Every structure is written in C-alpha cells, then in structure tokens.
Coordinates of C-alpha atoms and ligand atoms in Angstrom, one line a residue:
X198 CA 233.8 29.3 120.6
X199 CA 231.3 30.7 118.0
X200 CA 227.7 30.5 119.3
X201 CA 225.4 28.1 117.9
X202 CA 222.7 29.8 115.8
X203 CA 219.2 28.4 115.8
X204 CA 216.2 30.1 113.7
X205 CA 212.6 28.3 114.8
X206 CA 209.3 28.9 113.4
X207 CA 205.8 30.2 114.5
X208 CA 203.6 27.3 113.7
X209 CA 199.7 27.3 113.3
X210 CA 197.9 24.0 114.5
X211 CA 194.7 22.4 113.5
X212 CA 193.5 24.7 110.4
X213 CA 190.2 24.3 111.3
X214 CA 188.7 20.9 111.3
X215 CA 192.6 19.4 111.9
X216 CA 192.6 18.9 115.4
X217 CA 195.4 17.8 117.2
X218 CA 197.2 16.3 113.5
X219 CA 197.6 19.1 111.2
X220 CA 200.7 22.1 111.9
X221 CA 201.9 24.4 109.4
X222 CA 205.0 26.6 109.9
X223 CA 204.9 30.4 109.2
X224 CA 207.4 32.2 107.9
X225 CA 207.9 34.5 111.3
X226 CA 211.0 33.0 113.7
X227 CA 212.7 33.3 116.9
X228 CA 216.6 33.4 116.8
X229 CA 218.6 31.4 119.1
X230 CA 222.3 32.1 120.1
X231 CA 224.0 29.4 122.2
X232 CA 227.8 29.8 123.8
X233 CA 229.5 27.3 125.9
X234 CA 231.0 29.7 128.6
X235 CA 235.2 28.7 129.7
X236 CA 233.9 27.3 133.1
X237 CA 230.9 27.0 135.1
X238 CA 228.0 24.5 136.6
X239 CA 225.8 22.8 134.1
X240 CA 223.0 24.9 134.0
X241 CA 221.9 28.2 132.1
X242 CA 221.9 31.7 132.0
X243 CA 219.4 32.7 129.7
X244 CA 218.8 36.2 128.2
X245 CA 215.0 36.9 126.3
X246 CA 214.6 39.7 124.3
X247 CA 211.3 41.0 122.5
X248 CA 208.3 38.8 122.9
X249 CA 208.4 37.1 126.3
X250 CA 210.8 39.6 127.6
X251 CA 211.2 40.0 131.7
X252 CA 208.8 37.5 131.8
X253 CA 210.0 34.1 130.7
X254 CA 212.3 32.3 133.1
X255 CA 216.1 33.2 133.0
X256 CA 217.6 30.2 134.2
X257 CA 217.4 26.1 134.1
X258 CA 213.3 26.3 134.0
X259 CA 213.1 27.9 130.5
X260 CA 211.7 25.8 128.1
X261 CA 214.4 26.1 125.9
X262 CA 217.0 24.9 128.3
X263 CA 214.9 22.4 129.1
X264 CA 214.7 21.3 125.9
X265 CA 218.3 21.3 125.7
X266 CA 219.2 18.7 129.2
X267 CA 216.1 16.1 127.5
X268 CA 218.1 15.9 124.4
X269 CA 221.5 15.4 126.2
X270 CA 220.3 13.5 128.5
X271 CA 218.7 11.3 125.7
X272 CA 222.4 11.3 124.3
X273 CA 223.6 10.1 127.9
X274 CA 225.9 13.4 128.1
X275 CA 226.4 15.5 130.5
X276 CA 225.3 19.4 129.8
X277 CA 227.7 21.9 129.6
X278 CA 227.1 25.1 131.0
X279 CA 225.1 27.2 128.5
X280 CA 224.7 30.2 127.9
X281 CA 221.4 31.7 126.0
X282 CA 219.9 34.2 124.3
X283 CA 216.8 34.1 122.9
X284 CA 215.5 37.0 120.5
X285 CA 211.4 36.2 120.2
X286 CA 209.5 37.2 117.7
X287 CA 206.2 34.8 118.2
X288 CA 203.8 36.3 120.3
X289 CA 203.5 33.6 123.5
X290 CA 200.1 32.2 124.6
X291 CA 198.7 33.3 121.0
X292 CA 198.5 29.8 119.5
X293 CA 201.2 30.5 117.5
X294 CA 203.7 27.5 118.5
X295 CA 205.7 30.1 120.9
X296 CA 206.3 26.9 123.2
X297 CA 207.0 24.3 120.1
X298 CA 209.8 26.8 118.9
X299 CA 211.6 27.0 122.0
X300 CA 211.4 23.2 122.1
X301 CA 212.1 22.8 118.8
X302 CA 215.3 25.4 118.8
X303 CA 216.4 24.2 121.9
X304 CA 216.6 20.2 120.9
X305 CA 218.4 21.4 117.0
X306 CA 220.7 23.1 119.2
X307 CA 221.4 20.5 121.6
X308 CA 221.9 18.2 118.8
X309 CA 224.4 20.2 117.0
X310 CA 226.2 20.4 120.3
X311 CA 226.5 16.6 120.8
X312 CA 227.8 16.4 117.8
X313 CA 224.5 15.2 115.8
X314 CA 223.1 12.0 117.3
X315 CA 219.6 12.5 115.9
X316 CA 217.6 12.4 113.0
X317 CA 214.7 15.1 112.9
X318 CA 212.3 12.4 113.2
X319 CA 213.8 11.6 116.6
X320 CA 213.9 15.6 117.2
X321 CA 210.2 15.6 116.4
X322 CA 209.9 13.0 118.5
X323 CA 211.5 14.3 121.7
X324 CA 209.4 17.5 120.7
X325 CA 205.9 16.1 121.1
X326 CA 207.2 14.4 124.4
X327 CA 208.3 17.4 126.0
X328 CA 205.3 19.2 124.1
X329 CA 202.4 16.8 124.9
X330 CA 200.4 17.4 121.0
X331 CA 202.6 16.7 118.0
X332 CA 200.7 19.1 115.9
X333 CA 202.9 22.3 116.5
X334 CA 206.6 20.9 117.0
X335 CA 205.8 18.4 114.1
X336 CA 205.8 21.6 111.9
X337 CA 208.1 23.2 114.2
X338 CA 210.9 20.9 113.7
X339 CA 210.0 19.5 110.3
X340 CA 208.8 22.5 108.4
X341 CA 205.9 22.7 106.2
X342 CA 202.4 21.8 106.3
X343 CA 202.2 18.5 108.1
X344 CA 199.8 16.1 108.9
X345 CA 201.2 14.2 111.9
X346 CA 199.7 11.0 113.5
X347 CA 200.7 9.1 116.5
X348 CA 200.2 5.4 117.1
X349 CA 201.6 4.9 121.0
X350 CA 205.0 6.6 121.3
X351 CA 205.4 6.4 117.2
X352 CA 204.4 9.4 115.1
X353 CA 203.4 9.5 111.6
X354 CA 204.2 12.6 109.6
X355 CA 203.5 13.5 105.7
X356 CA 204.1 16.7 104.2
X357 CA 201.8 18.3 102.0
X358 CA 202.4 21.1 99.5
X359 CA 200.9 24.1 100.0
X360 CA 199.9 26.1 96.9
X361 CA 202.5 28.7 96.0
X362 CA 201.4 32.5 96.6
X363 CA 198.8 31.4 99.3
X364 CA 199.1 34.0 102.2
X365 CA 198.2 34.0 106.3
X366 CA 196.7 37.1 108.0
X367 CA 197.1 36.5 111.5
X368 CA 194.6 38.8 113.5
X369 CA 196.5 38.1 116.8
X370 CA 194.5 39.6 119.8
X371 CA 196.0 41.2 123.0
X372 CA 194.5 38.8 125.4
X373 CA 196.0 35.6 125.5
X374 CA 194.2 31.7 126.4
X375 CA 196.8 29.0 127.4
X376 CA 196.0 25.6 125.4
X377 CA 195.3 24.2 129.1
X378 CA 192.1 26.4 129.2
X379 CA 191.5 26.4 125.7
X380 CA 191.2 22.6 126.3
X381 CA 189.4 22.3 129.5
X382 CA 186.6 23.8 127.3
X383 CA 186.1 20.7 125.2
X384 CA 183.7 18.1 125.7
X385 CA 184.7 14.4 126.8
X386 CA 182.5 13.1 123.3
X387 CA 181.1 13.9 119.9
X388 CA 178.8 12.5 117.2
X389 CA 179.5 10.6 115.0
X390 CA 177.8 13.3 112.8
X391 CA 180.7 16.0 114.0
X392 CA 183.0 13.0 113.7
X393 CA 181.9 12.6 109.9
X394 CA 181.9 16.6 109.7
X395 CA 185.4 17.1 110.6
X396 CA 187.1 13.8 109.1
X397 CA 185.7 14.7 105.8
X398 CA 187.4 18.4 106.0
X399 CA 190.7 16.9 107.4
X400 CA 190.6 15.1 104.2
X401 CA 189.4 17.7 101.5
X402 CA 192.0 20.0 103.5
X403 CA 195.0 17.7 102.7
X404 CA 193.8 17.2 98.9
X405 CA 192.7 20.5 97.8
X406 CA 196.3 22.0 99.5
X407 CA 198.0 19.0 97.7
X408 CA 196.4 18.9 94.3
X409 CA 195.9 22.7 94.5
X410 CA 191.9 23.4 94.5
X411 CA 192.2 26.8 97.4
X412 CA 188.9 26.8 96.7
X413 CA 188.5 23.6 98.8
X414 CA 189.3 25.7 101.6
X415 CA 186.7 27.6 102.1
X416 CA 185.0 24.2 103.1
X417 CA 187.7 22.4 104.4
X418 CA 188.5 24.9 106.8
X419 CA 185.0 24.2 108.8
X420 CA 184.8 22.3 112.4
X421 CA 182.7 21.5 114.8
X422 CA 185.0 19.4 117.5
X423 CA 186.9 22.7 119.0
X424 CA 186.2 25.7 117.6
X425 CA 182.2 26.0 118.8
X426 CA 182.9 25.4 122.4
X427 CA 186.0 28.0 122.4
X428 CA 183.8 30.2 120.8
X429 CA 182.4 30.6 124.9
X430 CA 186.4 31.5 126.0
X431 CA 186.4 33.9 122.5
X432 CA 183.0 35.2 121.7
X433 CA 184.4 37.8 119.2
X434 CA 185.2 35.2 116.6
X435 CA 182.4 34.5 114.8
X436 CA 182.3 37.9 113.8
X437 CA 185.8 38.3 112.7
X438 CA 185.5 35.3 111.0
X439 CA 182.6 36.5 109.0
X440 CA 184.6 39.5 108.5
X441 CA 187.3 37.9 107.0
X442 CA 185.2 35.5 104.4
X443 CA 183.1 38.3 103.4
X444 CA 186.4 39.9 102.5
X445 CA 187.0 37.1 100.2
X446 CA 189.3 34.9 102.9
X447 CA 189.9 31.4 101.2
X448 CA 189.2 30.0 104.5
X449 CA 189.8 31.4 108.4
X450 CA 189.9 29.6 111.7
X451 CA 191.6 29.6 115.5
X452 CA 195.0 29.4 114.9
X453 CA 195.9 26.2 117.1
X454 CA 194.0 26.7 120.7
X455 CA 193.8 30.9 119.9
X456 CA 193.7 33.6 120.4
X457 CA 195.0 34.5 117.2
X458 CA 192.5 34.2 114.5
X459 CA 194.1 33.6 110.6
X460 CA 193.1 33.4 107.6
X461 CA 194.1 32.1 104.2
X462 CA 194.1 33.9 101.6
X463 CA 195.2 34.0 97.6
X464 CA 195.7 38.0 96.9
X465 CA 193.4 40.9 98.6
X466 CA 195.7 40.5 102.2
X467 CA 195.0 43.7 102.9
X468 CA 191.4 43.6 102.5
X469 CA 191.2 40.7 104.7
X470 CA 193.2 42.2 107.1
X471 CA 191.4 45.4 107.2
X472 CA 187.9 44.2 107.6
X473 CA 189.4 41.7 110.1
X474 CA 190.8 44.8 112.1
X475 CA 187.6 46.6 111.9
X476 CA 185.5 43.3 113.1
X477 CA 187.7 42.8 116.3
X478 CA 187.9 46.6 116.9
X479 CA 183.7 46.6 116.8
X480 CA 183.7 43.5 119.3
X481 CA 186.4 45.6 121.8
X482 CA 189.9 43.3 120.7
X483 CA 192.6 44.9 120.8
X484 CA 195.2 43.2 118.5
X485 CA 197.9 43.5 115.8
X486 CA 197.8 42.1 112.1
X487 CA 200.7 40.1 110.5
X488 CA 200.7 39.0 107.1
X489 CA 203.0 35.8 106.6
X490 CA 204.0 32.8 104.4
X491 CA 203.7 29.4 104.8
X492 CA 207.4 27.8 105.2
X493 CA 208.7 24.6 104.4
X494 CA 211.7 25.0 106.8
X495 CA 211.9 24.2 110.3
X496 CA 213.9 24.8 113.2
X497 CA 217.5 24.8 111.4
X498 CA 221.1 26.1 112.5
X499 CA 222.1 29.7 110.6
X500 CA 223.8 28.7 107.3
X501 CA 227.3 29.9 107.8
X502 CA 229.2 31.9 105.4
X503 CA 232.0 29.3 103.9
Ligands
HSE715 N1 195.9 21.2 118.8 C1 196.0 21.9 120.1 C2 194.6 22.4 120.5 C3 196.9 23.1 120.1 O1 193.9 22.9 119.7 O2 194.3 22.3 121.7 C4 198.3 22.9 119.7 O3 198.9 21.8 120.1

C-alpha cells in the first residue's frame, strides 16, 4: 500500500497573557509517513529523522504511535502493525508544540486508517487528553489562531483571524525547559489585580487580531500569571524582549512554556531578529532564528495528485 502522509504544525501557546486557552499554528511542519507492513505484531517500528533524531523512542512508546493505538482503540479496532517515519522539523522541548504535532499527526493518521470515524473536534479532543492542555493540539489539529476553552471533558474552540502579512521571529535558544518545570514554577494563586491584568489582554488580544488593530498587540501581549516567575528558569528574557520591542516588535513573549522567545511583527523581521540575536548572544544564549507565518491549517493528510 501507499503510505499515509501526514504534515503537522509547530504551534505557539499562550501569546502572552493567554494562558493555557490561546494556540496559534506556525507555518513550520513535521512530515509523517505511515505503511502497514504484509505481516507482523501490532506494534511499531518507528524511524526519526532531523529534530529528535537518535533520541526519541523507536518503538510502541513514541508519542506518535501512541497517539495512534488511543485513536484505534477509541474506534474499538485492533492496530495493525505500523510502520513510521517521522521527518521533524520543530525543535522538541522549545515550546513549540513538538509533542501536540506528534499527537496531532499520529491521531489524523490513525483516523484515515480506520477509515474516518472522527470529526476534528473529536481529534482535538483525544489530543488534549493524551496532551493534558488544549492550547497547543487545539491549534495543532484545528489550524489557526484559536482560543480553546474547556468546561469538564468538553472543549470550546473559536478561531480568530489573524491579520494578513503579520510575521513570527522565533528566537529559539539551545537549552531546552520541559512544560513540567516550566510549570512547577508557578504559583498555586494570583490577584485578582493579575487576574484583571491578564483577562483584559486575553480579550484586547482576540479583538485587535480579529478586527485588525496589531497595534493592540503591543499591549495585549503583556502578562503577569506565567511569564514573571519563568523569568527565574530564563533570566535572559527580559532583555531579549526589550530587544525585540525596541526593534519595533508588535508584541513578543514565551512561546508556550519556552524556551523559545517570538515575536510578532508587521515588516522589519530582520531587524527584530537581529537585535534579538544580539540580546541573547550578550546574555550567553546560544540559539537559532526562524522567521515563520501564522497558518490556518492543521495536521492534514498530503493532498494527492488526482
Ligand atoms: N500553556 C502551557 C504552559 C504550555 O504555558 O505551561 C502549552 O500547553
């Protein structure tokens, strides 16, 4: 048989003042292959090139696979044996959605392979199980910028346009921080004055992408529930942050639980990105730059020539 073809997005969680509700997927993807080999055991034999290479699990504990047996056991089928190969381009442990991709290519290919049983809100919905925040696969799975709510096990999700021509610079540093630690960090309660802070910017966020004012974001980017007290796991990034608005940066923050600081920005991308650069090299980060578009695909099978 032909193998399955899955392209899944880098996503970008939070935005600043977002926590935990707002993902937005990037324009940068991992490629999933998936065969069906004649004969063999239901499990996997999984090959990772590029990002996560040598390191990420080659058989039945790779998130991707694992992905894979929630869906078909969801569908009550039994697995075939799979074979996969996984080409990564999002940087793992970066908060860049490396871990909502797999899920979210792993579940889109499962489906395909059981013939289609789900709807993407019941993909997203497996996603954030297996995932534990919606934030990332919402976008992951569903494209977009996305606000994404969850009352009990049901999740809310509205998409909201982004204005056309706005960029990401993605300062993403060498050292990584797991979400686990990034989250350990955080204190058990706020103010209501931090409360008021952030659910004002969530808000001004969503209208000025949605009625296109950028210039919201320079405001609407702010927070003061995660990003102060990962400032102590990330000390450089007040300075690169400064860097990058001084540069004229519509707005910058973590990306999702970091270490990859982005910005937005409308034109001047390499300006950003160079005094970005020159921030995290004064502060000792090492890192790379990528300059990327918001997408409003997600996780979706290669279109096939007719
Ligand atoms: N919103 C999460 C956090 C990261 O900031 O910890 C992505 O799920």
């Amino acid at each position: 048989m032909n193998p399955v073809t899955v392209y899944a997005p880098a996503t970008t969680a939070n935005l600043g003042p977002g926590f935990d509700c707002l993902g937005m997927a990037l324009d940068l993807w991992n490629r999933l292959d998936v065969t069906i080999p004649a004969s063999g055991q239901a499990s996997a034999v999984v090959e990772v090139s590029g990002e996560g290479e040598g390191e990420l699990p080659a058989d039945d504990t790779n998130l991707v696979y694992r992905a894979m047996r929630f869906l078909f056991d969801e569908a009550g089928l039994d697995p075939p044996p799979l074979h996969l190969r996984c080409e990564n381009r999002i940087p793992l442990s970066r908060g860049l959605g490396s871990s909502a991709a797999a899920i979210a290519g792993g579940l889109v290919a499962a489906n395909h392979l059981s013939g289609g049983p789900f709807n993407p809100n019941e993909l997203l919905e497996m996603a954030a199980t297996i995932e534990g925040h919606p934030d990332n696969v919402a976008a992951a799975v569903l494209g977009g910028l996305r606000l994404v709510v969850g009352d009990g096990p049901q999740l809310y999700t509205v998409p909201i346009d982004v204005p056309e021509d706005i960029q990401a610079v993605l300062l993403v540093p060498d050292v990584r921080i797991s979400t686990e630690d990034a989250r350990r960090v955080l204190p058990d309660r706020v103010t209501v004055a931090d409360a008021v802070y952030n659910m004002g910017r969530v808000g001004l966020l969503v209208a000025g992408m949605a009625t296109n004012h950028p210039e919201y974001l320079s405001v609407a980017t702010e927070d003061r529930l995660h990003q102060p007290h990962r400032q102590a796991i990330f000390p450089p990034m007040k300075l690169i942050f400064r860097a990058a608005r001084d540069a004229g940066a519509l707005g910058v923050f973590l990306s999702g639980s970091g270490s990859t600081i982005m910005a937005l920005t409308l034109g001047r991308e390499m300006t950003v990105a160079y005094e970005m650069f020159e921030a995290a090299r004064i502060t000792g980060v090492e890192c790379k730059l990528l300059v990327v578009s918001p997408t409003p695909k997600g996780a979706h099978l290669e279109a096939r020539p007719e």
